[in-house]
Short mmCIF file of C-alpha atoms in Angstrom, two decimals:
data_model
loop_
_atom_site.label_atom_id
_atom_site.label_comp_id
_atom_site.label_asym_id
_atom_site.label_seq_id
_atom_site.Cartn_x
_atom_site.Cartn_y
_atom_site.Cartn_z
CA UNK A 1 71.79 113.96 75.55
CA UNK A 2 71.94 110.99 77.84
CA UNK A 3 68.15 110.69 77.86
CA UNK A 4 68.32 107.14 76.53
CA UNK A 5 69.46 105.93 79.96
CA UNK A 6 66.86 103.91 81.78
CA UNK A 7 66.61 105.91 84.99
CA UNK A 8 65.84 103.73 87.95
CA UNK A 9 67.07 105.58 91.03
CA UNK A 10 67.40 109.15 92.25
CA UNK A 11 69.68 110.19 95.08
CA UNK A 12 68.92 113.50 96.74
CA UNK A 13 71.19 115.49 99.05
CA UNK A 14 69.50 116.74 102.21
CA UNK A 15 71.07 119.85 103.69
CA UNK A 16 70.90 122.70 101.21
CA UNK A 17 68.84 120.77 98.70
CA UNK A 18 65.71 119.56 100.45
CA UNK A 19 66.02 121.72 103.55
CA UNK A 20 68.16 124.42 105.04
CA UNK A 21 68.42 123.97 108.82
CA UNK A 22 64.80 123.71 109.90
CA UNK A 23 63.10 125.14 106.84
CA UNK A 24 62.13 123.19 103.75
CA UNK A 25 63.29 124.40 100.35
CA UNK A 26 60.08 125.69 98.81
CA UNK A 27 58.19 122.94 96.99
CA UNK A 28 60.56 120.23 98.06
CA UNK A 29 58.12 118.01 99.84
CA UNK A 30 58.07 115.42 97.13
CA UNK A 31 58.40 111.73 97.55
CA UNK A 32 61.57 110.34 96.09
CA UNK A 33 63.58 107.19 96.18
CA UNK A 34 66.57 107.96 98.42
CA UNK A 35 67.95 110.78 100.55
CA UNK A 36 71.65 111.10 100.86
CA UNK A 37 73.73 113.13 103.25
CA UNK A 38 77.18 113.56 104.72
CA UNK A 39 76.09 114.36 108.25
CA UNK A 40 77.92 112.31 110.83
CA UNK A 41 76.56 113.67 114.06
CA UNK A 42 72.89 112.84 113.84
CA UNK A 43 71.50 109.37 113.67
CA UNK A 44 68.96 108.52 111.01
CA UNK A 45 66.23 108.76 113.64
CA UNK A 46 67.17 112.37 114.38
CA UNK A 47 67.27 113.28 110.70
CA UNK A 48 63.94 111.61 110.15
CA UNK A 49 62.40 113.62 113.00
CA UNK A 50 63.70 116.85 111.53
CA UNK A 51 62.47 116.05 108.02
CA UNK A 52 59.06 114.82 109.16
CA UNK A 53 58.54 118.09 111.01
CA UNK A 54 58.97 119.70 107.59
CA UNK A 55 56.32 117.37 106.25
CA UNK A 56 58.55 115.22 104.10
CA UNK A 57 57.09 111.82 103.49
CA UNK A 58 60.16 109.68 104.09
CA UNK A 59 60.81 106.37 105.77
CA UNK A 60 63.92 105.50 107.74
CA UNK A 61 65.32 103.05 105.24
CA UNK A 62 65.20 105.71 102.57
CA UNK A 63 67.82 107.78 104.36
CA UNK A 64 71.41 106.96 103.54
CA UNK A 65 74.10 108.80 105.42
CA UNK A 66 77.85 108.48 105.51
CA UNK A 67 77.26 106.60 108.77
CA UNK A 68 75.12 104.14 106.82
CA UNK A 69 77.93 103.83 104.29
CA UNK A 70 80.32 102.99 107.12
CA UNK A 71 77.92 100.43 108.53
CA UNK A 72 77.47 98.76 105.13
CA UNK A 73 81.21 98.51 104.73
CA UNK A 74 81.65 97.02 108.20
CA UNK A 75 78.99 94.42 107.49
CA UNK A 76 80.53 93.49 104.17
CA UNK A 77 84.03 93.18 105.61
CA UNK A 78 82.62 91.36 108.64
CA UNK A 79 84.74 93.30 111.11
CA UNK A 80 84.17 94.48 114.68
CA UNK A 81 84.81 98.22 114.93
CA UNK A 82 86.29 100.47 117.57
CA UNK A 83 83.83 103.34 117.04
CA UNK A 84 85.28 106.83 117.41
CA UNK A 85 81.99 108.55 116.62
CA UNK A 86 79.71 111.05 118.31
CA UNK A 87 77.35 109.46 120.88
CA UNK A 88 74.42 110.68 118.81
CA UNK A 89 75.64 108.57 115.90
CA UNK A 90 75.82 105.33 117.86
CA UNK A 91 72.22 104.22 117.13
CA UNK A 92 73.18 103.81 113.47
CA UNK A 93 75.61 101.08 114.47
CA UNK A 94 73.20 99.18 116.68
CA UNK A 95 73.58 95.44 116.28
CA UNK A 96 77.19 95.59 115.14
CA UNK A 97 79.58 93.79 117.46
CA UNK A 98 82.14 96.13 118.99
CA UNK A 99 83.85 93.97 121.59
CA UNK A 100 87.37 92.74 120.72
CA UNK A 101 87.60 95.23 117.83
CA UNK A 102 89.55 94.51 114.66
CA UNK A 103 88.68 97.69 112.74
CA UNK A 104 88.65 101.41 113.49
CA UNK A 105 85.90 103.85 112.45
CA UNK A 106 86.61 107.56 112.81
CA UNK A 107 83.82 110.12 112.57
CA UNK A 108 83.41 113.65 113.84
CA UNK A 109 83.80 113.08 117.55
CA UNK A 110 86.15 115.67 119.04
CA UNK A 111 85.63 114.51 122.58
CA UNK A 112 87.07 111.15 121.55
CA UNK A 113 90.28 112.31 119.96
CA UNK A 114 92.51 112.29 123.04
CA UNK A 115 95.89 110.66 123.23
CA UNK A 116 94.84 107.45 125.02
CA UNK A 117 92.05 106.63 122.58
CA UNK A 118 94.07 107.46 119.47
CA UNK A 119 96.91 105.34 120.81
CA UNK A 120 94.53 102.41 121.28
CA UNK A 121 93.30 102.85 117.72
CA UNK A 122 96.90 103.12 116.51
CA UNK A 123 97.82 99.78 118.07
CA UNK A 124 94.81 98.08 116.46
CA UNK A 125 95.83 99.48 113.07
CA UNK A 126 99.41 98.25 113.48
CA UNK A 127 97.95 94.80 114.04
CA UNK A 128 96.31 95.01 110.62
CA UNK A 129 92.89 96.45 111.45
CA UNK A 130 91.42 98.55 108.59
CA UNK A 131 90.87 102.28 109.14
CA UNK A 132 87.49 103.58 107.97
CA UNK A 133 86.98 107.33 107.97
CA UNK A 134 83.54 108.90 107.64
CA UNK A 135 85.16 111.86 105.93
CA UNK A 136 88.39 113.85 106.06
CA UNK A 137 87.16 117.38 106.70
CA UNK A 138 90.04 119.59 107.84
CA UNK A 139 87.95 121.74 110.13
CA UNK A 140 84.46 123.05 110.72
CA UNK A 141 82.89 126.19 112.10
CA UNK A 142 81.90 126.33 115.75
CA UNK A 143 80.52 129.23 117.77
CA UNK A 144 84.01 129.94 119.19
CA UNK A 145 85.75 129.84 115.82
CA UNK A 146 87.27 127.08 113.69
CA UNK A 147 87.69 123.61 115.15
CA UNK A 148 89.73 120.61 113.95
CA UNK A 149 87.67 118.09 111.99
CA UNK A 150 88.32 114.36 111.79
CA UNK A 151 90.60 114.72 108.74
CA UNK A 152 93.76 115.75 110.62
CA UNK A 153 93.41 112.84 113.04
CA UNK A 154 92.79 110.36 110.22
CA UNK A 155 95.95 111.74 108.58
CA UNK A 156 97.82 111.30 111.88
CA UNK A 157 96.96 107.60 112.07
CA UNK A 158 97.66 107.06 108.36
CA UNK A 159 101.15 108.49 108.88
CA UNK A 160 101.75 106.58 112.10
CA UNK A 161 100.90 103.24 110.50
CA UNK A 162 101.92 103.95 106.90
CA UNK A 163 98.46 102.91 105.66
CA UNK A 164 95.56 104.64 103.92
CA UNK A 165 92.06 105.03 105.34
CA UNK A 166 88.97 104.05 103.37
CA UNK A 167 86.93 107.23 103.31
CA UNK A 168 83.21 106.53 103.01
CA UNK A 169 81.59 109.98 102.89
CA UNK A 170 80.89 112.10 99.81
CA UNK A 171 82.55 112.64 97.39
CA UNK A 172 84.20 109.21 97.68
CA UNK A 173 83.05 106.51 95.25
CA UNK A 174 82.37 104.16 98.17
CA UNK A 175 79.59 106.45 99.37
CA UNK A 176 77.61 106.45 96.14
CA UNK A 177 78.17 102.77 95.44
CA UNK A 178 77.00 101.84 98.95
CA UNK A 179 73.98 104.15 98.60
CA UNK A 180 72.96 102.41 95.38
CA UNK A 181 73.63 98.93 96.70
CA UNK A 182 70.22 98.71 98.34
CA UNK A 183 68.42 99.87 95.18
CA UNK A 184 69.79 97.17 92.91
CA UNK A 185 70.63 99.83 90.31
CA UNK A 186 73.85 100.44 88.46
CA UNK A 187 75.35 103.94 88.69
CA UNK A 188 74.51 104.45 85.02
CA UNK A 189 70.84 104.03 85.93
CA UNK A 190 70.90 106.69 88.64
CA UNK A 191 70.94 110.45 89.04
CA UNK A 192 72.19 112.54 92.01
CA UNK A 193 70.65 115.90 92.96
CA UNK A 194 72.64 118.20 95.25
CA UNK A 195 73.82 121.72 96.06
CA UNK A 196 77.52 120.94 96.50
CA UNK A 197 79.08 120.83 93.07
CA UNK A 198 82.22 118.94 94.06
CA UNK A 199 80.94 116.62 96.77
CA UNK A 200 77.43 115.83 95.46
CA UNK A 201 77.56 116.22 91.68
CA UNK A 202 81.26 115.67 90.97
CA UNK A 203 81.42 112.65 93.25
CA UNK A 204 78.33 111.08 91.68
CA UNK A 205 79.49 111.67 88.11
CA UNK A 206 82.89 110.16 88.93
CA UNK A 207 81.12 106.92 89.65
CA UNK A 208 79.05 106.96 86.45
CA UNK A 209 75.87 108.64 87.63
CA UNK A 210 74.24 111.77 86.17
CA UNK A 211 74.56 114.83 88.39
CA UNK A 212 72.08 117.66 88.78
CA UNK A 213 73.29 120.78 90.56
CA UNK A 214 70.65 122.91 92.29
CA UNK A 215 71.17 126.59 93.01
CA UNK A 216 70.07 126.50 96.63
CA UNK A 217 71.95 125.90 99.89
CA UNK A 218 75.71 126.35 99.56
CA UNK A 219 75.60 126.92 95.81
CA UNK A 220 77.58 129.98 94.65
CA UNK A 221 77.58 131.52 91.18
CA UNK A 222 79.78 129.62 88.69
CA UNK A 223 80.17 126.56 90.92
CA UNK A 224 79.19 124.49 87.87
CA UNK A 225 82.45 125.53 86.20
CA UNK A 226 84.50 123.95 88.96
CA UNK A 227 84.15 120.33 87.94
CA UNK A 228 85.08 118.47 84.81
CA UNK A 229 82.95 117.18 83.19
CA UNK A 230 80.41 119.83 84.23
CA UNK A 231 77.09 118.84 85.81
CA UNK A 232 74.66 117.07 83.49
CA UNK A 233 72.23 119.83 84.47
CA UNK A 234 72.27 122.96 86.62
CA UNK A 235 68.86 124.21 87.66
CA UNK A 236 67.08 126.49 90.11
CA UNK A 237 66.01 124.09 92.81
CA UNK A 238 64.97 120.59 93.71
CA UNK A 239 61.41 120.81 92.28
CA UNK A 240 62.88 121.97 88.95
CA UNK A 241 65.24 119.00 88.97
CA UNK A 242 62.33 116.67 89.55
CA UNK A 243 60.41 118.25 86.67
CA UNK A 244 63.37 117.68 84.37
CA UNK A 245 63.68 114.07 85.40
CA UNK A 246 59.99 113.41 84.88
CA UNK A 247 60.03 115.04 81.46
CA UNK A 248 63.34 113.85 80.04
CA UNK A 249 64.78 110.89 81.87
CA UNK A 250 62.01 108.44 82.52
CA UNK B 1 127.88 92.71 102.88
CA UNK B 2 131.55 93.58 103.38
CA UNK B 3 133.29 92.19 106.48
CA UNK B 4 132.91 94.23 109.67
CA UNK B 5 136.55 95.32 109.56
CA UNK B 6 135.90 97.10 106.31
CA UNK B 7 132.54 98.49 107.31
CA UNK B 8 133.81 100.08 110.51
CA UNK B 9 137.27 101.17 109.38
CA UNK B 10 138.25 104.69 110.41
CA UNK B 11 135.39 105.26 112.87
CA UNK B 12 136.51 107.74 115.53
CA UNK B 13 133.18 108.82 116.98
CA UNK B 14 129.85 107.24 117.91
CA UNK B 15 126.42 108.90 118.08
CA UNK B 16 124.04 106.97 120.31
CA UNK B 17 120.28 107.16 120.12
CA UNK B 18 118.77 106.84 123.61
CA UNK B 19 115.22 105.46 123.50
CA UNK B 20 115.29 101.91 122.14
CA UNK B 21 119.08 101.68 122.37
CA UNK B 22 119.98 102.51 125.96
CA UNK B 23 116.56 101.96 127.54
CA UNK B 24 112.82 101.69 127.02
CA UNK B 25 110.98 104.53 128.74
CA UNK B 26 107.92 103.84 130.83
CA UNK B 27 106.48 103.71 134.32
CA UNK B 28 108.94 103.89 137.19
CA UNK B 29 111.70 105.47 135.12
CA UNK B 30 111.78 102.83 132.40
CA UNK B 31 113.97 99.77 131.93
CA UNK B 32 117.57 99.54 130.75
CA UNK B 33 118.04 97.36 127.68
CA UNK B 34 120.13 94.28 128.49
CA UNK B 35 123.84 94.94 128.12
CA UNK B 36 123.50 98.65 127.35
CA UNK B 37 124.84 100.06 130.65
CA UNK B 38 128.04 98.04 130.30
CA UNK B 39 128.26 98.83 126.57
CA UNK B 40 128.26 102.59 127.23
CA UNK B 41 130.89 102.16 129.95
CA UNK B 42 133.12 100.21 127.56
CA UNK B 43 132.73 102.83 124.84
CA UNK B 44 133.72 105.57 127.24
CA UNK B 45 136.83 103.66 128.32
CA UNK B 46 137.89 103.38 124.67
CA UNK B 47 139.42 106.01 122.42
CA UNK B 48 136.15 106.55 120.59
CA UNK B 49 134.34 109.84 121.13
CA UNK B 50 130.77 109.40 122.34
CA UNK B 51 127.74 111.70 121.96
CA UNK B 52 124.12 110.95 122.84
CA UNK B 53 121.85 112.09 120.02
CA UNK B 54 118.21 111.93 121.03
CA UNK B 55 114.82 113.23 119.88
CA UNK B 56 113.48 112.97 123.43
CA UNK B 57 111.09 115.90 123.84
CA UNK B 58 108.69 114.78 126.55
CA UNK B 59 111.16 115.48 129.35
CA UNK B 60 114.01 117.89 129.95
CA UNK B 61 117.63 116.80 129.52
CA UNK B 62 118.06 117.01 133.28
CA UNK B 63 115.16 114.66 133.91
CA UNK B 64 116.21 112.25 131.16
CA UNK B 65 119.81 112.10 132.32
CA UNK B 66 118.66 111.67 135.94
CA UNK B 67 116.54 108.65 134.97
CA UNK B 68 119.36 107.09 132.96
CA UNK B 69 121.87 107.63 135.76
CA UNK B 70 119.52 105.89 138.17
CA UNK B 71 119.53 102.93 135.78
CA UNK B 72 123.33 102.86 136.01
CA UNK B 73 124.32 104.72 132.83
CA UNK B 74 127.44 106.88 132.71
CA UNK B 75 125.89 109.97 131.10
CA UNK B 76 125.75 113.71 131.78
CA UNK B 77 123.70 116.59 130.38
CA UNK B 78 126.62 118.10 128.50
CA UNK B 79 126.98 114.92 126.47
CA UNK B 80 123.45 115.07 125.11
CA UNK B 81 122.27 116.68 121.84
CA UNK B 82 118.50 117.15 122.19
CA UNK B 83 115.88 119.04 120.15
CA UNK B 84 114.43 121.50 122.69
CA UNK B 85 117.65 123.52 123.12
CA UNK B 86 118.14 123.49 119.35
CA UNK B 87 114.60 124.81 118.90
CA UNK B 88 115.16 127.56 121.46
CA UNK B 89 118.16 128.70 119.45
CA UNK B 90 116.00 129.01 116.34
CA UNK B 91 113.19 130.78 118.20
CA UNK B 92 115.61 133.39 119.55
CA UNK B 93 117.36 133.89 116.20
CA UNK B 94 114.08 134.42 114.36
CA UNK B 95 112.22 136.43 117.00
CA UNK B 96 109.56 133.75 117.34
CA UNK B 97 107.19 133.53 120.29
CA UNK B 98 105.67 130.04 120.43
CA UNK B 99 102.44 128.49 121.52
CA UNK B 100 103.95 125.40 123.16
CA UNK B 101 102.15 122.15 122.38
CA UNK B 102 104.29 120.16 124.78
CA UNK B 103 104.30 117.95 127.84
CA UNK B 104 104.92 119.79 131.13
CA UNK B 105 108.00 117.59 131.63
CA UNK B 106 109.96 119.56 129.03
CA UNK B 107 108.63 123.04 129.83
CA UNK B 108 111.75 124.00 131.82
CA UNK B 109 113.79 123.82 128.58
CA UNK B 110 111.75 126.82 127.37
CA UNK B 111 112.11 129.01 130.48
CA UNK B 112 114.08 131.66 128.59
CA UNK B 113 111.53 131.90 125.80
CA UNK B 114 108.86 134.60 125.50
CA UNK B 115 105.53 132.84 124.95
CA UNK B 116 103.28 135.90 125.05
CA UNK B 117 101.23 136.77 121.98
CA UNK B 118 102.39 133.69 120.04
CA UNK B 119 103.44 134.01 116.39
CA UNK B 120 104.25 130.33 115.87
CA UNK B 121 103.62 126.87 117.29
CA UNK B 122 106.22 124.49 118.69
CA UNK B 123 105.04 120.89 118.82
CA UNK B 124 106.91 118.17 120.74
CA UNK B 125 106.11 114.69 122.00
CA UNK B 126 103.32 115.89 124.28
CA UNK B 127 101.97 112.42 125.06
CA UNK B 128 98.93 112.70 127.32
CA UNK B 129 98.92 116.45 126.68
CA UNK B 130 97.83 115.81 123.10
CA UNK B 131 94.24 116.44 124.10
CA UNK B 132 91.76 117.64 121.47
CA UNK B 133 91.60 120.96 123.30
CA UNK B 134 95.35 121.57 123.18
CA UNK B 135 95.57 120.48 119.54
CA UNK B 136 92.73 122.83 118.72
CA UNK B 137 94.39 125.74 120.54
CA UNK B 138 97.54 125.22 118.46
CA UNK B 139 95.44 124.96 115.29
CA UNK B 140 93.60 128.20 116.06
CA UNK B 141 96.89 130.04 116.71
CA UNK B 142 98.23 128.90 113.32
CA UNK B 143 95.04 129.82 111.45
CA UNK B 144 95.15 133.36 112.83
CA UNK B 145 98.68 133.98 111.56
CA UNK B 146 99.41 135.58 108.23
CA UNK B 147 102.58 133.50 108.06
CA UNK B 148 101.93 130.33 110.04
CA UNK B 149 105.13 128.73 111.38
CA UNK B 150 105.10 125.22 112.83
CA UNK B 151 108.27 123.88 114.43
CA UNK B 152 108.27 120.17 115.22
CA UNK B 153 110.75 118.50 117.55
CA UNK B 154 111.36 115.43 115.46
CA UNK B 155 108.76 113.68 113.28
CA UNK B 156 108.97 110.09 114.53
CA UNK B 157 105.89 107.95 114.01
CA UNK B 158 106.03 106.04 117.28
CA UNK B 159 108.39 104.72 119.92
CA UNK B 160 108.49 101.83 122.34
CA UNK B 161 107.67 102.11 125.99
CA UNK B 162 107.63 99.22 128.44
CA UNK B 163 103.82 99.05 128.10
CA UNK B 164 103.87 98.97 124.31
CA UNK B 165 104.11 101.23 121.26
CA UNK B 166 103.20 104.91 121.68
CA UNK B 167 102.29 107.56 119.12
CA UNK B 168 105.14 110.05 118.76
CA UNK B 169 105.09 113.71 117.66
CA UNK B 170 105.10 112.92 113.91
CA UNK B 171 101.43 111.97 113.51
CA UNK B 172 100.34 115.08 115.41
CA UNK B 173 102.66 117.24 113.32
CA UNK B 174 101.03 115.77 110.20
CA UNK B 175 97.59 116.48 111.65
CA UNK B 176 98.36 120.20 111.98
CA UNK B 177 100.08 120.29 108.58
CA UNK B 178 96.97 118.80 106.99
CA UNK B 179 94.53 121.01 108.90
CA UNK B 180 96.34 124.24 108.03
CA UNK B 181 97.78 123.34 104.64
CA UNK B 182 101.36 124.06 105.80
CA UNK B 183 104.67 122.21 106.24
CA UNK B 184 106.47 121.99 109.57
CA UNK B 185 110.15 122.71 110.09
CA UNK B 186 111.67 119.67 111.80
CA UNK B 187 114.25 120.23 114.54
CA UNK B 188 115.94 117.01 115.61
CA UNK B 189 116.68 113.77 113.76
CA UNK B 190 116.64 113.31 110.80
CA UNK B 191 117.40 116.96 110.04
CA UNK B 192 121.03 117.31 108.89
CA UNK B 193 121.70 120.38 111.08
CA UNK B 194 120.93 118.28 114.14
CA UNK B 195 123.38 115.54 113.25
CA UNK B 196 125.99 118.13 112.32
CA UNK B 197 125.74 119.85 115.68
CA UNK B 198 126.16 116.50 117.44
CA UNK B 199 129.28 115.79 115.37
CA UNK B 200 130.65 119.27 116.03
CA UNK B 201 130.21 118.73 119.77
CA UNK B 202 132.70 115.84 119.64
CA UNK B 203 134.91 117.24 116.89
CA UNK B 204 134.40 114.30 114.55
CA UNK B 205 133.62 114.45 110.82
CA UNK B 206 130.68 112.62 109.32
CA UNK B 207 132.77 110.06 107.44
CA UNK B 208 134.49 109.15 110.73
CA UNK B 209 131.29 108.67 112.67
CA UNK B 210 128.73 105.93 113.14
CA UNK B 211 125.16 106.42 114.41
CA UNK B 212 123.50 103.62 116.36
CA UNK B 213 119.68 103.72 116.49
CA UNK B 214 116.41 101.79 116.47
CA UNK B 215 114.56 104.01 113.98
CA UNK B 216 115.47 102.92 110.45
CA UNK B 217 114.28 106.17 108.90
CA UNK B 218 115.01 108.79 111.55
CA UNK B 219 118.26 107.43 112.97
CA UNK B 220 119.79 105.25 110.25
CA UNK B 221 118.51 106.92 107.07
CA UNK B 222 119.00 110.39 108.49
CA UNK B 223 122.59 109.71 109.56
CA UNK B 224 123.50 108.11 106.23
CA UNK B 225 122.18 111.12 104.33
CA UNK B 226 124.70 113.23 106.26
CA UNK B 227 127.59 111.04 105.19
CA UNK B 228 127.76 108.93 108.34
CA UNK B 229 127.58 105.21 108.69
CA UNK B 230 124.71 103.79 110.74
CA UNK B 231 123.88 100.59 112.58
CA UNK B 232 120.32 99.38 113.19
CA UNK B 233 119.65 97.65 116.54
CA UNK B 234 116.97 95.02 116.92
CA UNK B 235 115.75 96.48 120.22
CA UNK B 236 113.29 99.31 120.83
CA UNK B 237 110.79 99.90 118.06
CA UNK B 238 112.65 97.73 115.55
CA UNK B 239 110.31 95.45 113.65
CA UNK B 240 111.70 94.18 110.38
CA UNK B 241 114.98 94.29 108.58
CA UNK B 242 113.68 95.09 105.13
CA UNK B 243 112.92 98.74 104.55
CA UNK B 244 112.16 99.64 100.92
CA UNK B 245 114.50 102.65 100.91
CA UNK B 246 117.01 102.45 103.74
CA UNK B 247 119.72 99.84 104.10
CA UNK B 248 121.75 100.08 107.33
CA UNK B 249 125.52 99.58 107.22
CA UNK B 250 124.91 96.76 109.67
CA UNK B 251 122.21 95.10 111.78
CA UNK B 252 123.00 94.12 115.35
CA UNK B 253 120.96 92.56 118.11
CA UNK B 254 121.59 95.42 120.52
CA UNK B 255 124.03 98.11 121.61
CA UNK B 256 126.23 95.54 123.38
CA UNK B 257 126.83 93.69 120.11
CA UNK B 258 127.47 96.98 118.28
CA UNK B 259 130.08 97.97 120.84
CA UNK B 260 131.79 94.54 120.63
CA UNK B 261 132.18 95.07 116.89
CA UNK B 262 133.31 98.68 117.22
CA UNK B 263 135.97 97.89 119.77
CA UNK B 264 137.28 95.14 117.53
CA UNK B 265 137.27 97.02 114.24
CA UNK B 266 137.05 100.78 114.60
CA UNK B 267 139.87 103.29 114.64
CA UNK B 268 142.54 100.85 113.42
#
């Protein structure tokens, strides 16, 4: 077993692992190092509100979202983004210069993806601006049926400019590496706990972390057989994962 | 490269791209490219057969030809091979009823087509009509179909207007392909059927024809794959001479220079 690793950081998925909509997964109110999620609509403030109502003891800088990953990348590259993100996500980019943009960030913001705006983004990209995509989801479920996600529009601009976007959301390596950056830990010293076998566990293990799959949220029977190598551990729920860590990995 | 005499020997017919060769579209009917009006006139006075081969799908042939005539070009609707009529042919042959993701400017080309209860999507250069709502409508139609069919009028990445570069139909076609996990059928350049029908219209064989265009992949590469020769102009969307895969039979500053060379060396 890999129990000889010195475990220094734990990343925990939010939706499906710690909470499902507005209800906490039973027993999940435990303090942990970091909380990691792919949501791109809500700002960290909103997420914090929701989690605090469920009595999770979490501080803002312990939440790392794919928006945070995008922000980290922008700061490291020192670029000024054209932000094609939902208005509710804007607070997470506060303080970043957006005038005279030389980068494009695309999140889930359907109201933004009209011809004029995409054409503006296209011209920036042709001039050499990097394209950063929060994630490349093909579509999502709305009340009135399926709706196009950001993925198709990212693909459109990639084709138009013959370039590739840097995708920062799970399961991309960038996401996990950026999440760990603030902890000062190497991937080999960290474990990820999540309910999405491919995006949470697979993504984390691809970067060198240990992955623990929990059978709550979107988990379906035999999900653990869908990735190679399989999850380091598959267990009932978040509290069980924590027990395992405390007993075997510290 | 071989001398021009060799490169253009035996040319009897010329296919002309429109946008980026004759004119740049844009506000107020667009602007003719310097020397192009006279170049077309000279071609028509010669023994060479001329056909306009365009992927224009934002406006009808009538509107396009009207604009070009107002700029001084000698051109008529019957001389134009365009994608919308070719698509209508396919729709009729295959009993397809399309959701039209198009600009209103080209809608008249589809007047004979039944669009009720759509069983496919036709996507063209919709420009401003590429709203999220319209894209989503097309997406939802495709997702409901057991056999989703997506017909795309061309797959160009972008084109040049007087105000700058504009996203073409290609990126939006790719968006729907990605969203639905399907592949579109492309009607228009660079599909071989399209070039063939243009050649048939003037009764010239591929090896006797030369295509003149500004799109290295769609115009030049596409024409060469059909057995034609092709010249790349440095007007329109042209940006750099070195494409990793396609090598034009010649590079010219503009249509005027191409016509000078053709009249000197072709059909001898």
